[in-house]
Amino acid sequence: MTELTLTPNIDSADDFYADLLAAHEGLSKAESDAFNARLILVLANHIGDRSVLSAAIEAARRKG
Amino acid sequence: MNKIFEVPLYAYERSPDQDAPTPVRHPVIVIGAGPIGLAAAIDLAQNDTPVVVLDDNDKVSFGSRAICFAKRPLEILDRLGCGHEMVEKGVEWDLGKVFFDDRQVYEFDLLPEEGHEFPAFINLQQYYFEEYLVNRVRALQAQGKPIEIRGKNKVEAIGTHDDHVTLEVQTPEDSYVIEADWLIACDGANSPTRRMLGLDFVGRVFEDNFLIADVIMEADFPTERWFWFDPPFNRGQSALLHKQPDGVWRIDLQLGWDIDKEEEKKPENVIPRLKAMLGEDVEFELEWVSIYTFQCRRMEEFRHGRVIFAGDAAHQVSPFGARGANSGLQDTDNLIWKLQLVMDDKAPESLLDSYDIERIHGADENILNSTRSTDFITPKSEISRTLRDAVLDLAEEYQFARPLVNSGRLSVPCTYDGSPLNTADALEQGPARTRPGSPCPDVPLGDGFLLPKLAGKFTLLTIDAEAPDSFEESGIEVTRLALSVKDDKTLALKQRYLGAAPSAVYLIRPDQHVAARRESWNENIFRAALRRATGQEQQK
Ligand SMILES: Cc1cc2nc3c(=O)[nH]c(=O)nc-3n(C[C@H](O)[C@H](O)[C@H](O)COP(=O)(O)OP(=O)(O)OC[C@H]3O[C@@H](n4cnc5c(N)ncnc54)[C@H](O)[C@@H]3O)c2cc1C
C-alpha cells in the first residue's frame, strides 16, 4: 500500500503554481469553482488508491 | 383510466370467521396484499402452511409505482411459480443514455453476464406484477393449497401476546376478531401495524418533489433508459424516461421543494411540461400522474415477538435504483423458510432473529445506495452541485468519470457477510462471489439452469466431489445435487463455484444463499453447518 506523500514532490514547484493560477485567469468565481472540481476529480482518478485518497481528504481537512 | 385500476381482484366475500362464536386461530396471517404480502403468502402456501391475507382494498395498487424488477427478484418469483409470466410481459432493456443540459454525455450498456436464466432487469407496471401474483394465488387455490385473500378487510387493532396475536378486522358488513400464531405485516410504508404497536420508523426525508407520470404514446423512442441532468425542458432539475409494456412510458420530472402539489398535478400544468420534454407534436395520453416526496428510513428491528415486518412496512427507500419491491421480495425469501422450520419445531424461535440481522444488513445497503443516488441527482448544496456538474462535464470527454455518474445504482442482492448462519469459508481459492452468505449465481446446465434445482429446500451441491445422496439432521432433510465440470460447456460452473479449487461441496439454504463450502465432504462439518444454518448451534 502506498502512503500519501506529504513531503515536497512537485518538480519546479513555482512553475506548477504559476500554471495553476494561469488556468484560473479570466474565470468567474463559479467557473473557477467548476475548474477546481474537475481538477480534483482528474487528480483523484490518477491516484486511484482509495487509502491514499482517504489520507489526502484527511490531510486537507486537518490543513497541515 | 386503465381498467385494471377499477376491477376488483379479490372482492369482499363473507368469511365463516365473521360468524364464529369465538375468534378463529390461524397459523399465519399476512396484512397487505401488495407485492410483498402476496409473495409471503404464496411461499407459505406452496409448502402447505395455511395462510390468510387481509387487505383493506380489493384492487391492484393504483398510481405510478414500481416498474423495474431485477434478476434476483425474478429468480425468487420463479421459485414462487410466476417469474416467466413477468419476463414475457415485461420490457427488457440494456442501454442507458445520460444527458447533461442539451447534450448526450455518454451511453452505457448493462452488458448482462451470460449464462443466467433471467435478464438483469425488466420493466413491468406494478399492477401487472400484482395481478400475476394474484393469478398464482388462484392457481394454488385450484390445487387445494391453503391460501386465502380477504379483500376489504381492514385491520384496525392488534393485540400482541407471547404465543399469538389478535386482530380486529373491519369489513363492509361488520367487524370481527381473529387470531394468528404469527403475523407478517406487509402493510406498506405507512404501516398501520407499526403505528398500532407504537414502533419507530426513522430516517431521512429528501426535500424535493417528483412528478411521476405514466403516459401512453405511440412514439419511436427506443427501449432505453434516458436520464437528463439539468435539461432545457426542466432547468436545474432532472428527468427520466423509461419504457413499460403496452406503449406506456414512465416519466419522472424533478420539481424542487417549494411547489404547490395540487396545482402541479393538474393536467393543464402537466401536459405543457411533458410536451416540452417529448416534443410539441408527440401525441400522448396520461395514464396516471402523482407527485412524490422520497425518503429513506427503516425500523430499528423487523421482528417484534410474533409480529414480523417485511417490505415497505419495514424499510423505505427512494426509487432511484429500484430497490423497494426488489428488496421486499428478498425479505420474504429470507423469512418464510425460517418461519416454517420454527413452526414445524425443527428450529428454535431464535432462528428468526437471523431474519432481522440479515435483512437489516440488506436494508442498510439499499438505503446507502439510494441515498447516494438521490444526493447525486438532487445536490443539496452549492458545492455538491459543482462537484456533480464537474463529474458530468468530464464524463462526456473522459471514460474515468462515467462510473461516478449516479442516476441510480441498479439493485443487486446482498451477501450476508458475517451472518450467524454462515460457517466460515473453507474452500481455498474459491470464487469470492459464492462465499458463505452469497446468493447463488445461476449457471446453465444442459437444457436448463441451476437455480430451479436449488429451490425451497436445503441442498448439498457437489462439484466433482463424493458425498451421500441425502442426509438428515434434526429432522431437516438435505438432498444432494451432483455436478461435474466435465458437463460444464460454458465454464460458468467452474468460474462461479470452483475458481482454482479442484472440487467443492456447498451447503445451500432454501433461499439459495450459500451456508457453507469446502473442498470435500466431511460429515461432521456439514452436519454442524446445517445446525448452524438453522440457528441450532453457535460457531465455536
Ligand atoms: C414512484 C415509485 C417508483 C417505484 N419504483 C420501483 C421500482 O422500479 N422497483 C421497485 O422494486 N420498487 C419501486 N418502488 C417501490 C415499490 O412500489 C414498493 O416498494 C412496493 O410497493 C412495496 O410493497 P409492499 O407490499 O411492501 O407494500 P404496498 O405495495 O404499499 O402494499 C401494502 C398493502 O397493505 C394494505 N394495507 C395497508 N393498511 C392496511 C390495513 N390496516 N389493513 C389491511 N390492509 C392494509 C394496502 O391496501 C396495500 O395493499 C417505487 C415506488 C414509487 C412510489
XYZ file of C-alpha atoms and ligand atoms in Angstrom:
657
model
C 0.000 0.000 0.000
C 1.312 3.404 -0.974
C 1.445 6.155 1.622
C 0.233 9.668 0.938
C 3.235 11.813 0.065
C 3.312 14.900 2.272
C 6.919 15.888 1.639
C 7.915 18.074 -1.355
C 7.297 16.065 -4.517
C 6.500 18.516 -7.352
C 9.217 19.293 -9.920
C 9.632 23.022 -10.335
C 7.006 23.822 -7.751
C 6.916 27.527 -8.668
C 6.160 26.729 -12.283
C 3.321 24.396 -11.317
C 1.843 27.015 -9.025
C 2.020 29.627 -11.774
C 0.292 27.200 -14.165
C -2.462 26.685 -11.650
C -3.037 30.426 -11.269
C -2.876 30.920 -15.016
C -5.553 28.295 -15.524
C -7.916 30.341 -13.355
C -7.175 33.635 -15.073
C -10.234 35.319 -16.501
C -12.613 32.843 -14.912
C -15.557 33.946 -12.810
C -15.867 32.566 -9.286
C -18.334 29.927 -10.499
C -16.107 28.926 -13.408
C -13.107 28.680 -11.103
C -15.025 26.513 -8.665
C -16.050 24.264 -11.531
C -12.484 24.110 -12.774
C -11.198 23.169 -9.310
C -13.808 20.463 -9.038
C -12.804 18.972 -12.402
C -9.143 19.146 -11.472
C -9.723 17.352 -8.161
C -11.563 14.574 -9.973
C -8.876 14.187 -12.633
C -6.142 14.023 -9.988
C -8.140 11.679 -7.768
C -8.622 9.268 -10.639
C -4.907 9.356 -11.392
C -4.138 8.414 -7.790
C -6.849 5.787 -7.714
C -5.725 4.124 -4.474
C -8.611 4.603 -2.016
C -6.404 4.636 1.059
C -4.246 7.401 -0.409
C -7.364 9.355 -1.359
C -8.789 8.984 2.154
C -5.487 10.102 3.645
C -5.490 13.097 1.278
C -9.019 14.082 2.303
C -7.971 13.789 5.930
C -4.777 15.802 5.345
C -6.723 18.590 3.641
C -9.277 18.606 6.457
C -6.522 18.962 9.081
C -4.920 21.589 6.852
C -1.312 20.862 7.633
C -58.182 5.447 -16.911
C -56.810 1.953 -17.319
C -59.455 -0.648 -16.498
C -57.081 -2.659 -14.342
C -57.252 0.013 -11.635
C -61.015 -0.389 -11.299
C -61.765 -4.097 -11.410
C -61.699 -5.790 -8.004
C -59.095 -8.554 -7.983
C -60.156 -10.046 -4.693
C -63.640 -8.780 -3.979
C -65.034 -8.913 -0.458
C -66.734 -12.152 0.494
C -68.110 -13.044 3.873
C -65.849 -15.443 5.756
C -67.135 -18.065 8.222
C -64.679 -16.484 10.697
C -67.044 -13.497 10.902
C -69.775 -15.723 12.341
C -67.645 -17.908 14.593
C -68.678 -17.802 18.275
C -65.047 -17.440 19.391
C -62.163 -15.960 17.405
C -60.687 -18.432 14.938
C -56.933 -19.018 15.222
C -54.841 -19.202 12.016
C -51.225 -20.343 11.809
C -50.181 -17.266 9.789
C -51.940 -14.035 8.867
C -50.397 -11.583 6.417
C -51.551 -7.967 6.442
C -51.371 -6.401 2.992
C -51.874 -7.882 -0.480
C -49.195 -5.713 -2.072
C -46.269 -7.366 -3.849
C -44.595 -8.414 -0.618
C -47.602 -9.740 1.269
C -48.658 -11.795 -1.753
C -45.144 -13.214 -2.179
C -45.030 -14.188 1.507
C -48.394 -15.915 1.282
C -47.564 -17.829 -1.900
C -44.306 -19.022 -0.394
C -46.121 -20.330 2.693
C -48.970 -21.967 0.797
C -46.660 -23.690 -1.699
C -45.273 -25.574 1.268
C -48.737 -26.259 2.691
C -48.647 -23.777 5.555
C -52.159 -22.286 5.790
C -52.210 -18.524 5.347
C -54.813 -15.757 5.269
C -54.052 -12.398 3.633
C -56.056 -9.368 4.768
C -56.190 -6.195 2.695
C -58.285 -3.101 3.224
C -58.536 -2.667 -0.539
C -59.675 -5.127 -3.218
C -57.755 -3.973 -6.294
C -54.218 -3.623 -7.568
C -52.347 -0.738 -6.006
C -53.126 2.355 -8.039
C -50.864 5.037 -9.357
C -47.372 5.094 -10.734
C -45.307 2.756 -8.664
C -42.624 0.128 -9.257
C -41.545 -0.544 -12.830
C -38.037 -2.025 -12.674
C -37.614 -5.578 -11.458
C -34.142 -7.040 -11.163
C -32.805 -10.515 -11.765
C -32.773 -11.698 -8.154
C -36.470 -10.950 -7.519
C -37.306 -12.629 -10.829
C -35.444 -15.728 -9.664
C -37.412 -15.617 -6.420
C -40.650 -15.219 -8.369
C -39.690 -18.225 -10.465
C -39.483 -20.251 -7.279
C -42.930 -18.858 -6.392
C -44.233 -20.007 -9.768
C -44.668 -16.750 -11.700
C -41.243 -15.496 -12.847
C -41.687 -16.412 -16.508
C -45.015 -14.585 -16.946
C -43.375 -11.421 -15.678
C -40.479 -11.729 -18.115
C -42.768 -12.497 -21.046
C -44.885 -9.434 -20.406
C -42.037 -7.173 -19.296
C -39.803 -4.984 -21.411
C -36.105 -5.866 -21.381
C -33.544 -3.130 -21.745
C -29.765 -2.890 -21.652
C -28.897 0.529 -22.969
C -28.935 3.682 -20.868
C -28.219 7.226 -22.032
C -27.179 10.138 -19.851
C -27.810 13.709 -20.933
C -26.489 16.903 -19.348
C -28.019 20.205 -20.384
C -28.798 19.799 -24.089
C -26.259 17.121 -24.983
C -25.759 13.400 -24.534
C -22.696 12.915 -22.347
C -22.469 9.165 -22.764
C -24.347 5.914 -23.023
C -23.841 2.631 -21.217
C -24.740 -0.967 -21.892
C -25.687 -3.025 -18.843
C -23.830 -5.876 -20.567
C -25.562 -8.538 -18.561
C -23.412 -11.556 -17.742
C -24.195 -14.577 -19.915
C -25.451 -17.837 -18.522
C -28.396 -16.732 -16.372
C -31.960 -17.822 -16.931
C -33.342 -14.392 -16.050
C -32.415 -10.995 -17.513
C -30.637 -8.321 -15.458
C -33.785 -6.205 -15.439
C -37.291 -5.951 -16.802
C -39.710 -3.059 -16.776
C -43.229 -4.011 -15.796
C -46.019 -1.985 -14.253
C -46.619 -2.837 -10.598
C -50.285 -3.547 -11.378
C -49.292 -6.390 -13.697
C -46.871 -7.639 -11.112
C -49.637 -7.780 -8.504
C -52.110 -9.263 -10.949
C -49.745 -12.131 -11.787
C -49.198 -12.820 -8.095
C -52.956 -12.941 -7.549
C -53.264 -15.302 -10.550
C -50.712 -17.517 -8.865
C -52.751 -17.458 -5.650
C -55.786 -18.562 -7.672
C -53.802 -21.388 -9.265
C -52.671 -22.580 -5.838
C -56.251 -22.462 -4.584
C -57.306 -24.579 -7.549
C -54.714 -27.140 -6.440
C -56.271 -27.098 -2.972
C -53.445 -25.192 -1.310
C -54.414 -23.418 1.938
C -54.322 -19.766 0.875
C -56.996 -17.110 1.095
C -57.121 -13.371 0.303
C -59.780 -11.318 2.029
C -60.469 -8.024 0.279
C -61.964 -5.039 2.110
C -60.723 -6.463 5.384
C -59.079 -3.624 7.225
C -57.051 -4.367 10.325
C -57.970 -1.812 12.945
C -56.430 -3.086 16.152
C -53.732 -5.552 17.111
C -53.141 -7.245 20.424
C -49.802 -8.966 20.959
C -49.268 -11.967 23.235
C -46.356 -14.313 23.903
C -47.616 -17.021 21.614
C -50.172 -15.359 19.357
C -51.624 -12.128 18.017
C -55.241 -10.959 17.954
C -56.597 -8.765 15.191
C -59.704 -6.678 14.974
C -60.814 -6.504 11.374
C -63.330 -4.117 9.819
C -65.297 -5.299 6.768
C -68.072 -3.598 4.745
C -70.578 -5.615 6.796
C -69.236 -5.759 10.333
C -66.080 -6.127 12.323
C -64.684 -9.387 13.716
C -61.752 -10.702 15.688
C -59.313 -13.359 14.542
C -56.083 -14.724 15.924
C -52.799 -15.820 14.431
C -49.824 -17.746 15.737
C -47.703 -15.491 13.550
C -48.421 -12.172 11.910
C -46.473 -10.877 8.921
C -47.026 -7.155 8.462
C -46.651 -6.155 4.804
C -48.902 -3.128 5.069
C -46.674 -0.663 3.261
C -44.656 2.433 4.070
C -47.396 3.940 6.238
C -47.825 0.625 8.041
C -50.790 0.881 10.413
C -49.361 -2.172 12.205
C -46.216 -0.234 13.012
C -48.296 2.642 14.300
C -50.601 0.405 16.348
C -47.595 -1.206 18.022
C -46.041 2.213 18.632
C -42.859 1.385 16.746
C -40.408 3.839 15.226
C -39.509 4.443 11.588
C -36.571 6.804 11.426
C -34.547 8.116 8.529
C -34.194 10.932 6.107
C -36.727 12.820 4.017
C -35.373 14.360 0.818
C -36.692 17.870 0.469
C -37.719 17.535 -3.116
C -40.776 16.664 -5.161
C -41.016 14.461 -8.209
C -43.767 14.443 -10.750
C -44.188 10.836 -11.820
C -46.305 10.397 -14.920
C -47.234 7.313 -16.884
C -48.189 8.258 -20.414
C -49.485 6.166 -23.278
C -47.965 7.127 -26.602
C -47.108 5.788 -29.983
C -43.586 7.137 -30.002
C -40.487 5.812 -31.612
C -38.251 6.380 -28.609
C -36.081 3.283 -28.344
C -36.242 0.777 -25.471
C -33.584 2.528 -23.422
C -33.337 4.346 -20.144
C -32.799 8.073 -20.704
C -31.746 10.241 -17.823
C -31.272 14.016 -18.005
C -29.427 16.283 -15.613
C -30.415 19.928 -15.902
C -32.169 19.648 -19.286
C -33.506 22.728 -21.130
C -37.073 21.483 -20.585
C -36.626 21.170 -16.804
C -33.951 23.659 -15.817
C -31.883 22.959 -12.725
C -33.685 19.642 -12.218
C -33.533 16.071 -13.511
C -35.728 13.913 -15.731
C -36.119 10.239 -16.616
C -37.819 8.433 -19.487
C -38.320 4.678 -19.400
C -40.443 2.252 -21.397
C -43.064 -0.122 -19.999
C -45.242 -2.719 -21.746
C -48.360 -1.686 -23.738
C -46.869 1.558 -25.096
C -46.772 3.102 -21.619
C -43.837 5.328 -20.743
C -42.677 6.334 -17.287
C -41.575 9.925 -16.920
C -40.033 11.356 -13.759
C -39.594 15.109 -13.511
C -37.901 16.626 -10.506
C -39.819 19.717 -9.413
C -37.931 21.106 -6.417
C -39.192 21.706 -2.909
C -41.304 24.865 -2.945
C -44.187 23.929 -5.178
C -47.928 23.703 -4.957
C -48.546 19.981 -5.389
C -52.224 20.276 -6.231
C -51.527 22.863 -8.931
C -48.647 20.894 -10.427
C -50.744 17.771 -10.707
C -53.420 19.420 -12.841
C -53.372 18.229 -16.466
C -53.192 21.814 -17.739
C -49.839 22.143 -15.962
C -48.566 18.622 -16.572
C -49.232 18.497 -20.313
C -47.079 21.533 -21.248
C -44.205 20.099 -19.186
C -44.442 16.789 -20.997
C -44.726 18.477 -24.400
C -41.582 20.458 -23.669
C -39.850 17.156 -22.976
C -41.310 14.896 -25.656
C -41.800 17.421 -28.446
C -44.834 19.537 -29.364
C -46.189 17.131 -31.959
C -45.987 13.883 -29.969
C -49.453 12.555 -29.207
C -49.897 11.085 -25.749
C -52.499 10.285 -23.155
C -51.998 10.473 -19.388
C -52.492 7.187 -17.585
C -51.587 8.439 -14.152
C -49.855 11.415 -12.544
C -48.611 11.587 -8.957
C -46.277 13.821 -7.009
C -43.960 12.110 -4.558
C -41.524 13.166 -1.880
C -38.983 10.439 -1.234
C -37.464 9.157 1.941
C -35.032 6.561 3.163
C -35.804 5.029 6.533
C -36.173 1.736 8.342
C -37.423 0.202 11.560
C -34.904 -0.428 14.296
C -35.917 -4.101 14.369
C -38.070 -6.038 11.907
C -39.212 -8.713 14.338
C -41.288 -7.921 17.404
C -42.181 -11.222 19.057
C -44.880 -12.827 16.950
C -45.164 -9.848 14.593
C -42.697 -9.710 11.723
C -42.423 -6.773 9.333
C -41.421 -7.072 5.672
C -41.282 -4.846 2.590
C -42.011 -1.118 2.736
C -43.507 -1.512 6.216
C -40.006 -2.379 7.467
C -37.928 -0.125 5.223
C -38.494 2.546 2.641
C -36.085 3.808 0.001
C -36.180 6.447 -2.710
C -36.925 4.782 -6.041
C -33.575 5.611 -7.668
C -32.089 2.182 -8.170
C -35.385 0.313 -7.940
C -34.853 -1.205 -4.547
C -38.299 -1.105 -2.923
C -40.218 -4.114 -4.137
C -36.975 -5.765 -5.211
C -35.661 -5.795 -1.664
C -39.041 -6.609 -0.137
C -39.124 -9.852 -2.111
C -35.743 -10.708 -0.670
C -37.209 -10.154 2.806
C -39.881 -12.782 2.430
C -37.488 -15.096 0.588
C -35.301 -14.908 3.674
C -38.132 -15.166 6.191
C -40.511 -17.861 5.045
C -38.285 -20.957 5.194
C -37.124 -19.908 8.645
C -40.661 -19.369 9.875
C -41.711 -22.749 8.510
C -38.868 -24.545 10.306
C -39.805 -22.785 13.540
C -43.500 -23.601 13.098
C -42.603 -27.258 12.434
C -40.450 -27.350 15.608
C -37.377 -28.099 13.544
C -35.563 -24.942 14.564
C -35.604 -22.709 17.643
C -37.550 -19.468 17.547
C -34.241 -17.625 17.741
C -33.643 -18.572 14.088
C -35.991 -15.689 13.303
C -33.521 -13.255 14.821
C -31.269 -14.001 11.862
C -34.027 -12.572 9.635
C -33.563 -9.314 11.479
C -29.797 -9.409 11.181
C -29.662 -10.413 7.518
C -32.424 -8.206 6.197
C -31.363 -5.156 8.217
C -27.976 -5.644 6.572
C -29.811 -5.680 3.216
C -31.948 -2.653 4.080
C -28.914 -0.642 5.148
C -27.146 -1.444 1.896
C -30.201 -0.350 -0.075
C -30.650 2.813 1.954
C -26.979 3.681 1.484
C -27.194 3.203 -2.282
C -30.478 5.052 -2.731
C -29.278 7.919 -0.552
C -26.126 8.295 -2.606
C -28.085 8.294 -5.862
C -30.525 10.833 -4.505
C -27.664 13.050 -3.346
C -26.151 12.934 -6.827
C -29.420 13.565 -8.641
C -30.580 16.332 -6.315
C -27.471 18.036 -4.890
C -28.192 19.578 -1.528
C -25.549 22.329 -1.516
C -23.744 24.667 -3.869
C -20.545 22.623 -3.688
C -22.236 19.284 -4.158
C -23.816 20.664 -7.331
C -20.425 21.963 -8.507
C -18.837 18.559 -7.982
C -21.794 16.791 -9.603
C -21.639 19.035 -12.662
C -17.867 18.521 -12.850
C -18.412 14.760 -12.979
C -20.962 15.172 -15.784
C -18.753 17.564 -17.762
C -15.804 15.208 -17.514
C -17.913 12.154 -18.340
C -18.553 13.468 -21.815
C -14.842 13.533 -22.628
C -13.201 11.019 -20.306
C -14.195 7.470 -19.522
C -12.880 7.624 -15.986
C -15.665 9.934 -14.811
C -18.522 7.751 -16.061
C -18.625 5.343 -13.119
C -19.044 8.379 -10.854
C -22.293 9.386 -12.588
C -25.006 8.115 -10.274
C -28.526 8.204 -11.676
C -29.442 5.112 -9.641
C -27.362 2.025 -8.930
C -29.294 -0.952 -10.099
C -30.463 -3.315 -7.427
C -28.289 -6.345 -6.740
C -28.877 -8.848 -3.935
C -26.782 -8.509 -0.826
C -24.333 -11.047 0.548
C -24.971 -11.840 4.197
C -21.348 -11.459 5.238
C -20.949 -12.015 8.955
C -24.342 -13.701 9.361
C -24.569 -16.032 12.349
C -25.926 -18.696 9.977
C -22.721 -18.855 7.912
C -19.960 -21.370 8.503
C -16.522 -19.885 7.873
C -15.373 -20.219 4.273
C -13.232 -23.350 3.873
C -12.936 -23.504 0.076
C -9.436 -22.298 -0.570
C -9.201 -20.336 -3.809
C -12.969 -20.463 -4.220
C -14.591 -17.511 -6.022
C -15.469 -14.575 -3.742
C -18.941 -14.250 -5.285
C -20.030 -17.615 -3.834
C -18.532 -17.233 -0.359
C -20.834 -18.153 2.546
C -23.702 -15.654 2.766
C -23.829 -15.084 -1.021
C -26.904 -15.580 -3.183
C -26.106 -18.420 -5.606
C -25.449 -17.153 -9.124
C -27.243 -19.050 -11.856
C -25.411 -21.438 -14.210
C -26.610 -23.088 -17.445
C -26.945 -26.867 -17.017
C -27.550 -28.757 -20.230
C -31.008 -27.655 -21.304
C -31.901 -25.977 -18.011
C -30.429 -23.863 -15.239
C -29.028 -24.394 -11.765
C -31.260 -22.218 -9.602
C -34.553 -24.088 -10.079
C -32.750 -27.186 -8.792
C -31.809 -25.426 -5.558
C -35.200 -24.002 -4.767
C -37.035 -24.201 -1.486
C -35.001 -26.828 0.379
C -31.536 -27.418 1.755
C -29.245 -28.753 -0.960
C -25.787 -30.242 -0.886
C -24.219 -29.160 -4.155
C -21.196 -31.263 -5.047
C -18.890 -30.449 -7.928
C -16.583 -33.354 -8.725
C -16.789 -34.443 -5.100
C -18.215 -37.501 -3.346
C -20.990 -37.227 -0.763
C -24.059 -39.186 0.354
C -27.194 -38.671 -1.749
C -29.002 -37.252 1.241
C -28.709 -36.855 4.979
C -30.970 -35.810 7.792
C -30.115 -33.657 10.762
C -32.588 -32.574 13.467
C -35.453 -33.622 11.198
C -34.239 -31.486 8.290
C -33.579 -33.316 5.054
C -30.699 -32.318 2.797
C -30.518 -33.703 -0.731
C -27.506 -33.782 -2.942
C -27.179 -32.270 -6.397
C -24.097 -33.768 -8.049
C -22.487 -31.777 -10.861
C -19.243 -32.045 -12.747
C -17.172 -29.551 -14.678
C -16.997 -32.212 -17.394
C -20.546 -31.202 -18.361
C -19.845 -27.508 -17.931
C -19.576 -26.375 -21.545
C -19.819 -22.660 -20.793
C -17.342 -22.901 -17.870
C -19.816 -20.876 -15.835
C -19.981 -23.539 -13.100
C -16.221 -23.581 -12.763
C -15.904 -19.802 -12.786
C -18.764 -19.171 -10.385
C -18.369 -22.085 -7.946
C -14.852 -23.555 -8.167
C -12.360 -20.871 -9.059
C -8.970 -22.531 -8.783
C -10.258 -25.269 -6.440
C -10.319 -28.817 -7.936
C -13.669 -29.731 -6.344
C -16.263 -28.287 -3.999
C -19.138 -29.175 -1.691
C -21.649 -26.412 -0.928
C -24.451 -26.393 1.621
C -27.168 -24.181 0.141
C -30.116 -22.754 2.060
C -33.717 -22.891 0.840
C -33.410 -19.224 -0.195
C -30.458 -20.129 -2.443
C -27.849 -18.463 -0.266
C -24.611 -20.314 0.493
C -24.375 -21.551 4.107
C -21.015 -23.351 3.954
C -18.469 -24.632 1.449
C -15.272 -26.650 1.393
C -13.294 -28.791 -0.996
C -14.691 -32.163 0.025
C -17.444 -33.838 2.029
C -16.988 -34.183 5.769
C -19.979 -35.479 7.654
C -19.360 -33.785 10.995
C -18.588 -30.466 9.441
C -21.653 -30.394 7.203
C -23.957 -31.577 9.986
C -22.648 -28.766 12.155
C -23.052 -26.317 9.253
C -26.682 -27.349 8.860
C -27.346 -26.941 12.576
C -25.707 -23.559 12.382
C -27.692 -22.501 9.297
C -30.880 -23.351 11.190
C -29.986 -21.489 14.348
C -29.275 -24.591 16.418
C -25.613 -24.095 17.040
C -23.414 -21.066 17.504
C -19.969 -21.095 15.930
C -17.342 -22.220 18.410
C -42.729 6.316 -7.977
C -42.291 4.990 -7.425
C -41.473 4.180 -8.192
C -41.029 2.945 -7.699
N -40.236 2.189 -8.487
C -39.819 0.983 -8.049
C -39.083 0.136 -8.900
O -38.801 0.474 -10.059
N -38.682 -1.082 -8.420
C -39.004 -1.482 -7.147
O -38.594 -2.587 -6.759
N -39.730 -0.711 -6.325
C -40.150 0.507 -6.743
N -40.958 1.273 -5.940
C -41.306 0.788 -4.585
C -42.460 -0.216 -4.582
O -43.617 0.347 -5.142
C -42.733 -0.631 -3.137
O -41.518 -0.997 -2.538
C -43.708 -1.812 -3.035
O -44.991 -1.481 -3.459
C -43.782 -2.281 -1.588
O -44.662 -3.354 -1.498
P -45.355 -3.741 -0.121
O -46.127 -4.959 -0.434
O -44.321 -3.755 0.949
O -46.300 -2.510 0.236
P -47.538 -1.888 -0.565
O -47.413 -2.134 -2.008
O -47.631 -0.488 -0.104
O -48.786 -2.720 -0.061
C -49.330 -2.543 1.225
C -50.712 -3.153 1.260
O -51.191 -3.133 2.600
C -52.560 -2.825 2.595
N -52.920 -2.260 3.896
C -52.470 -1.100 4.441
N -53.049 -0.910 5.633
C -53.864 -1.965 5.866
C -54.745 -2.325 6.937
N -54.889 -1.572 8.028
N -55.433 -3.474 6.837
C -55.293 -4.261 5.745
N -54.501 -3.959 4.716
C -53.790 -2.818 4.765
C -52.710 -1.857 1.436
O -54.041 -1.840 0.934
C -51.729 -2.406 0.419
O -52.332 -3.306 -0.486
C -41.415 2.517 -6.402
C -42.267 3.322 -5.638
C -42.709 4.537 -6.122
C -43.623 5.365 -5.281
